[in-house]
Amino acid sequence: MKQRTITAVVAALIFIPIVFFGGMIFNIFVYVIASIALLELVRMKRISRYSVAAGLGLLLMWALMLPYKSIENYVDITEFITKSEITLLAVLVLLSYTVLVKNRFTFDDAGFLLISVIYIGMGFNYLIETRNGGLEYLFFALFIVWATDTGAYLFGRAFGKRKLWPQISPKKTIEGSVGGILLACAVAIIFQLVAPLDHSMIIVILVTILISIAGQIGDLVESAFKRHYAVKDSGKILPGHGGVLDRFDSLIFILPILHLINFIS
C-alpha cells in the first residue's frame, strides 16, 4: 500500500501540471503513454516489441492520434488522406507482412494488432481532443473515473456480496458497482455547482451514470485481456499499480463516448 500511495502521488505531481499546461507538451506526453500502452498489449500477445509488426502498429496509432482539425504547429493530414484510408492501408501492409514472414506473424496476430491500435489510439486521441475542448471537461472525466473507482472499492468492501462478473474480475461486486455510480453522481453534482459545464444538471447526472457504467466496462475489458493472456498486470512501469493500461483503461473507454454524444463542445 505504501508503494502504491507513493507512486500515485508522484504520478499526480507529474500528470496534473502537464494537463494544466496543455499544448505540445501535453500532446507529446499522451503520445508517449499511448505508445507504452500499445506495447503492453503487444507484450500480452507475445508479439515482439521490437518487431516490424509492432513498429507498424505504432505508426498507425500515431497517425490515428493526429488532431482532426488543423492547429498551429500541425499539418492536417486529413486534407490529403482520411484516417479510414490510413487504416485500410495498414490492413493491407500487415496482411502482406504475414506472407513475407511465412505466417510467423499470423492473420490472428494482425487482427489483434489492428484492434489494439484502434482501441488504444482512438482512446488516447480523445484524451487530446478533450483537453483541447476545455480543461473543465477533462477534469470532469477524471473525477468521474476516480469517484467510480473509489465508490466501487468502498461500497464493495462494506456491502459487497453478489459478484459482478467472477469469471473476469472475481473481486468486483454488484454492490460495489452501484456504489461507484452513486459516488460518481455525487461528485458530478458538486463539480457542476463549483465549475458549471455548459449543460443542465439533469444532463450532467445522466451522462455521469452513462460514463460511470462505461468506465467500469472499460476496466472489465482490460481485466478480460489480462485473464485471457494469463498476466497479472499490463506492465510494471507504475510500481504498485501495474502498467499504463491498468491506470487508463476506464478513461480511454469513456472519452470517445463523451464525444460521440456531443457532451464535449
XYZ file of N, CA, C and O in Angstrom, residues 25-109:
340
model
N 3.443 19.999 -25.105
C 3.980 19.148 -24.046
C 2.962 18.077 -23.652
O 3.299 16.892 -23.499
N 1.709 18.476 -23.512
C 0.660 17.517 -23.160
C 0.499 16.490 -24.273
O 0.387 15.280 -24.007
N 0.478 16.944 -25.521
C 0.308 16.019 -26.642
C 1.441 15.001 -26.716
O 1.199 13.807 -26.952
N 2.665 15.450 -26.535
C 3.809 14.535 -26.546
C 3.687 13.522 -25.416
O 3.929 12.322 -25.599
N 3.293 14.002 -24.232
C 3.102 13.115 -23.087
C 2.070 12.032 -23.406
O 2.272 10.849 -23.115
N 0.958 12.428 -24.028
C -0.092 11.462 -24.365
C 0.415 10.462 -25.395
O 0.129 9.257 -25.297
N 1.173 10.937 -26.386
C 1.733 10.020 -27.369
C 2.652 8.987 -26.703
O 2.648 7.804 -27.063
N 3.427 9.424 -25.733
C 4.350 8.512 -25.046
C 3.590 7.453 -24.265
O 3.879 6.249 -24.377
N 2.597 7.874 -23.458
C 1.896 6.885 -22.642
C 1.016 5.981 -23.524
O 0.836 4.795 -23.202
N 0.500 6.501 -24.643
C -0.260 5.654 -25.568
C 0.645 4.592 -26.176
O 0.238 3.426 -26.339
N 1.864 4.980 -26.518
C 2.817 4.030 -27.103
C 3.161 2.933 -26.098
O 3.236 1.747 -26.453
N 3.343 3.325 -24.847
C 3.629 2.335 -23.803
C 2.443 1.387 -23.646
O 2.611 0.164 -23.534
N 1.221 1.941 -23.662
C 0.014 1.117 -23.518
C -0.106 0.105 -24.655
O -0.441 -1.067 -24.429
N 0.154 0.543 -25.887
C 0.079 -0.379 -27.019
C 1.114 -1.490 -26.892
O 0.813 -2.668 -27.135
N 2.313 -1.128 -26.486
C 3.366 -2.136 -26.327
C 3.060 -3.099 -25.184
O 3.482 -4.253 -25.214
N 2.300 -2.637 -24.187
C 1.855 -3.549 -23.128
C 0.928 -4.621 -23.693
O 1.029 -5.804 -23.343
N 0.004 -4.211 -24.566
C -0.884 -5.188 -25.204
C -0.108 -6.122 -26.124
O -0.379 -7.333 -26.172
N 0.846 -5.572 -26.861
C 1.683 -6.387 -27.748
C 2.423 -7.448 -26.938
O 2.532 -8.611 -27.348
N 2.919 -7.052 -25.774
C 3.629 -7.997 -24.909
C 2.697 -9.105 -24.421
O 3.088 -10.268 -24.342
N 1.447 -8.749 -24.092
C 0.480 -9.769 -23.659
C 0.297 -10.844 -24.729
O 0.163 -12.032 -24.429
N 0.261 -10.416 -25.992
C 0.054 -11.323 -27.118
C 1.322 -12.079 -27.486
O 1.298 -12.970 -28.321
N 2.420 -11.709 -26.831
C 3.730 -12.312 -27.106
C 4.217 -12.026 -28.528
O 4.841 -12.871 -29.176
N 3.893 -10.823 -28.992
C 4.483 -10.298 -30.224
C 5.675 -9.454 -29.798
O 5.574 -8.644 -28.872
N 6.804 -9.619 -30.441
C 7.999 -8.884 -30.050
C 7.781 -7.380 -30.179
O 7.283 -6.893 -31.203
N 8.148 -6.644 -29.121
C 8.018 -5.189 -29.148
C 8.980 -4.545 -30.137
O 8.834 -3.373 -30.472
N 9.981 -5.311 -30.572
C 10.987 -4.783 -31.494
C 10.777 -5.300 -32.915
O 11.650 -5.172 -33.757
N 9.603 -5.879 -33.175
C 9.318 -6.446 -34.491
C 8.831 -5.376 -35.454
O 8.406 -4.278 -35.055
N 8.866 -5.705 -36.736
C 8.330 -4.820 -37.766
C 6.842 -4.583 -37.529
O 6.337 -3.466 -37.672
N 6.127 -5.641 -37.128
C 4.686 -5.536 -36.894
C 4.377 -4.524 -35.794
O 3.467 -3.694 -35.930
N 5.120 -4.600 -34.695
C 4.907 -3.654 -33.602
C 5.205 -2.227 -34.052
O 4.490 -1.281 -33.686
N 6.239 -2.071 -34.861
C 6.572 -0.749 -35.399
C 5.474 -0.212 -36.293
O 5.118 0.973 -36.217
N 4.906 -1.071 -37.136
C 3.797 -0.653 -37.991
C 2.584 -0.266 -37.148
O 1.873 0.701 -37.457
N 2.346 -1.019 -36.078
C 1.240 -0.700 -35.176
C 1.408 0.672 -34.551
O 0.447 1.455 -34.465
N 2.624 0.978 -34.111
C 2.886 2.289 -33.520
C 2.674 3.406 -34.532
O 2.070 4.440 -34.222
N 3.153 3.213 -35.757
C 2.996 4.239 -36.788
C 1.524 4.495 -37.078
O 1.093 5.651 -37.214
N 0.736 3.422 -37.171
C -0.690 3.588 -37.431
C -1.368 4.305 -36.267
O -2.192 5.203 -36.478
N -1.022 3.926 -35.057
C -1.628 4.562 -33.887
C -1.294 6.049 -33.833
O -2.167 6.879 -33.566
N -0.046 6.398 -34.106
C 0.341 7.812 -34.095
C -0.452 8.591 -35.144
O -0.851 9.735 -34.909
N -0.691 7.968 -36.309
C -1.473 8.638 -37.359
C -2.913 8.834 -36.912
O -3.507 9.896 -37.138
N -3.493 7.829 -36.257
C -4.871 7.932 -35.788
C -5.024 8.980 -34.692
O -6.113 9.516 -34.492
N -3.941 9.260 -33.982
C -3.995 10.220 -32.887
C -3.759 11.657 -33.329
O -3.871 12.574 -32.504
N -3.451 11.881 -34.594
C -3.259 13.252 -35.052
C -4.564 14.027 -34.912
O -5.640 13.473 -35.121
N -4.489 15.298 -34.552
C -5.707 16.108 -34.375
C -6.559 16.125 -35.627
O -6.044 16.098 -36.744
N -7.879 16.154 -35.431
C -8.807 16.190 -36.552
C -8.767 17.521 -37.281
O -9.030 17.610 -38.467
N -8.469 18.602 -36.555
C -8.513 19.931 -37.140
C -7.117 20.521 -37.163
O -6.307 20.276 -36.283
N -6.868 21.309 -38.173
C -5.567 21.977 -38.261
C -5.414 22.981 -37.133
O -6.291 23.804 -36.904
N -4.320 22.885 -36.408
C -3.985 23.877 -35.399
C -2.521 24.232 -35.564
O -1.795 23.585 -36.303
N -2.119 25.224 -34.869
C -0.748 25.715 -35.001
C 0.238 24.589 -34.748
O 0.083 23.785 -33.843
N 1.278 24.520 -35.573
C 2.361 23.549 -35.473
C 1.956 22.144 -35.937
O 2.693 21.186 -35.753
N 0.773 22.000 -36.527
C 0.356 20.698 -37.033
C 0.034 20.796 -38.517
O -0.456 21.807 -39.006
N 0.282 19.720 -39.234
C -0.176 19.588 -40.604
C -1.383 18.659 -40.569
O -1.308 17.556 -40.050
N -2.499 19.117 -41.084
C -3.712 18.315 -41.064
C -3.662 17.305 -42.211
O -3.968 17.621 -43.356
N -3.284 16.052 -41.902
C -3.128 15.042 -42.946
C -4.472 14.675 -43.571
O -4.509 14.116 -44.663
N -5.579 14.970 -42.859
C -6.894 14.604 -43.396
C -7.264 15.424 -44.623
O -8.255 15.134 -45.289
N -6.463 16.457 -44.933
C -6.681 17.176 -46.184
C -6.242 16.329 -47.377
O -6.663 16.558 -48.499
N -5.350 15.358 -47.127
C -4.781 14.560 -48.210
C -5.261 13.103 -48.166
O -5.444 12.486 -49.204
N -5.459 12.557 -46.969
C -5.856 11.169 -46.816
C -6.613 11.034 -45.490
O -6.220 11.623 -44.480
N -7.716 10.312 -45.497
C -8.505 10.173 -44.274
C -7.903 9.110 -43.365
O -7.114 8.263 -43.809
N -8.318 9.145 -42.123
C -7.836 8.138 -41.180
C -8.355 6.745 -41.533
O -7.687 5.749 -41.274
N -9.530 6.683 -42.137
C -10.056 5.391 -42.604
C -9.165 4.819 -43.698
O -8.890 3.609 -43.728
N -8.698 5.682 -44.590
C -7.806 5.228 -45.668
C -6.453 4.805 -45.120
O -5.851 3.826 -45.605
N -5.966 5.517 -44.102
C -4.710 5.124 -43.463
C -4.858 3.741 -42.832
O -3.973 2.878 -42.946
N -5.997 3.497 -42.169
C -6.241 2.206 -41.530
C -6.316 1.093 -42.569
O -5.760 0.003 -42.375
N -7.006 1.353 -43.677
C -7.102 0.360 -44.744
C -5.724 0.028 -45.304
O -5.397 -1.150 -45.533
N -4.902 1.041 -45.499
C -3.542 0.813 -45.993
C -2.755 -0.042 -45.004
O -2.016 -0.956 -45.399
N -2.925 0.233 -43.704
C -2.232 -0.554 -42.682
C -2.684 -2.010 -42.704
O -1.877 -2.925 -42.520
N -3.991 -2.240 -42.936
C -4.505 -3.615 -43.045
C -3.802 -4.350 -44.178
O -3.331 -5.490 -44.013
N -3.695 -3.699 -45.328
C -3.057 -4.328 -46.484
C -1.576 -4.619 -46.221
O -1.058 -5.680 -46.590
N -0.896 -3.681 -45.560
C 0.521 -3.870 -45.251
C 0.715 -5.021 -44.266
O 1.594 -5.878 -44.456
N -0.111 -5.070 -43.229
C 0.016 -6.134 -42.227
C -0.304 -7.502 -42.826
O 0.368 -8.499 -42.522
N -1.312 -7.575 -43.681
C -1.636 -8.842 -44.326
C -0.510 -9.278 -45.265
O -0.173 -10.469 -45.348
N 0.089 -8.327 -45.943
C 1.233 -8.646 -46.801
C 2.411 -9.133 -45.966
O 3.146 -10.049 -46.372
N 2.565 -8.546 -44.789
C 3.659 -8.933 -43.900
C 3.517 -10.388 -43.440
O 4.515 -11.095 -43.276
N 2.263 -10.857 -43.233
C 2.078 -12.263 -42.835
C 2.637 -13.203 -43.891
O 3.131 -14.293 -43.568
N 2.560 -12.788 -45.153
C 3.092 -13.616 -46.244
C 4.617 -13.555 -46.258
O 5.300 -14.584 -46.397
N 5.146 -12.352 -46.082
C 6.599 -12.174 -46.141
C 7.325 -12.977 -45.070
O 8.423 -13.493 -45.297
N 6.720 -13.103 -43.891
C 7.374 -13.842 -42.796
C 6.856 -15.272 -42.704
O 7.096 -15.961 -41.716
N 6.141 -15.717 -43.731
C 5.663 -17.106 -43.834
C 4.840 -17.516 -42.615
O 5.033 -18.573 -42.019
N 3.930 -16.643 -42.219
C 2.960 -16.885 -41.146
C 3.582 -17.012 -39.756
O 2.938 -17.522 -38.841
N 4.813 -16.530 -39.594
C 5.318 -16.414 -38.209
C 4.562 -15.294 -37.497
O 4.423 -15.301 -36.286
N 4.134 -14.319 -38.266
C 3.175 -13.314 -37.810
C 1.886 -13.641 -38.545
O 1.806 -13.536 -39.764
N 0.857 -14.081 -37.787
C -0.314 -14.682 -38.403
C -1.443 -13.680 -38.653
O -1.392 -12.532 -38.203
N -2.481 -14.181 -39.327
C -3.698 -13.399 -39.548
C -4.307 -12.995 -38.205
O -4.777 -11.864 -38.042
N -4.313 -13.917 -37.231
C -4.823 -13.602 -35.890
C -4.009 -12.496 -35.235
O -4.559 -11.610 -34.574
N -2.684 -12.550 -35.405
C -1.814 -11.506 -34.843
C -2.137 -10.146 -35.468
O -2.176 -9.127 -34.773
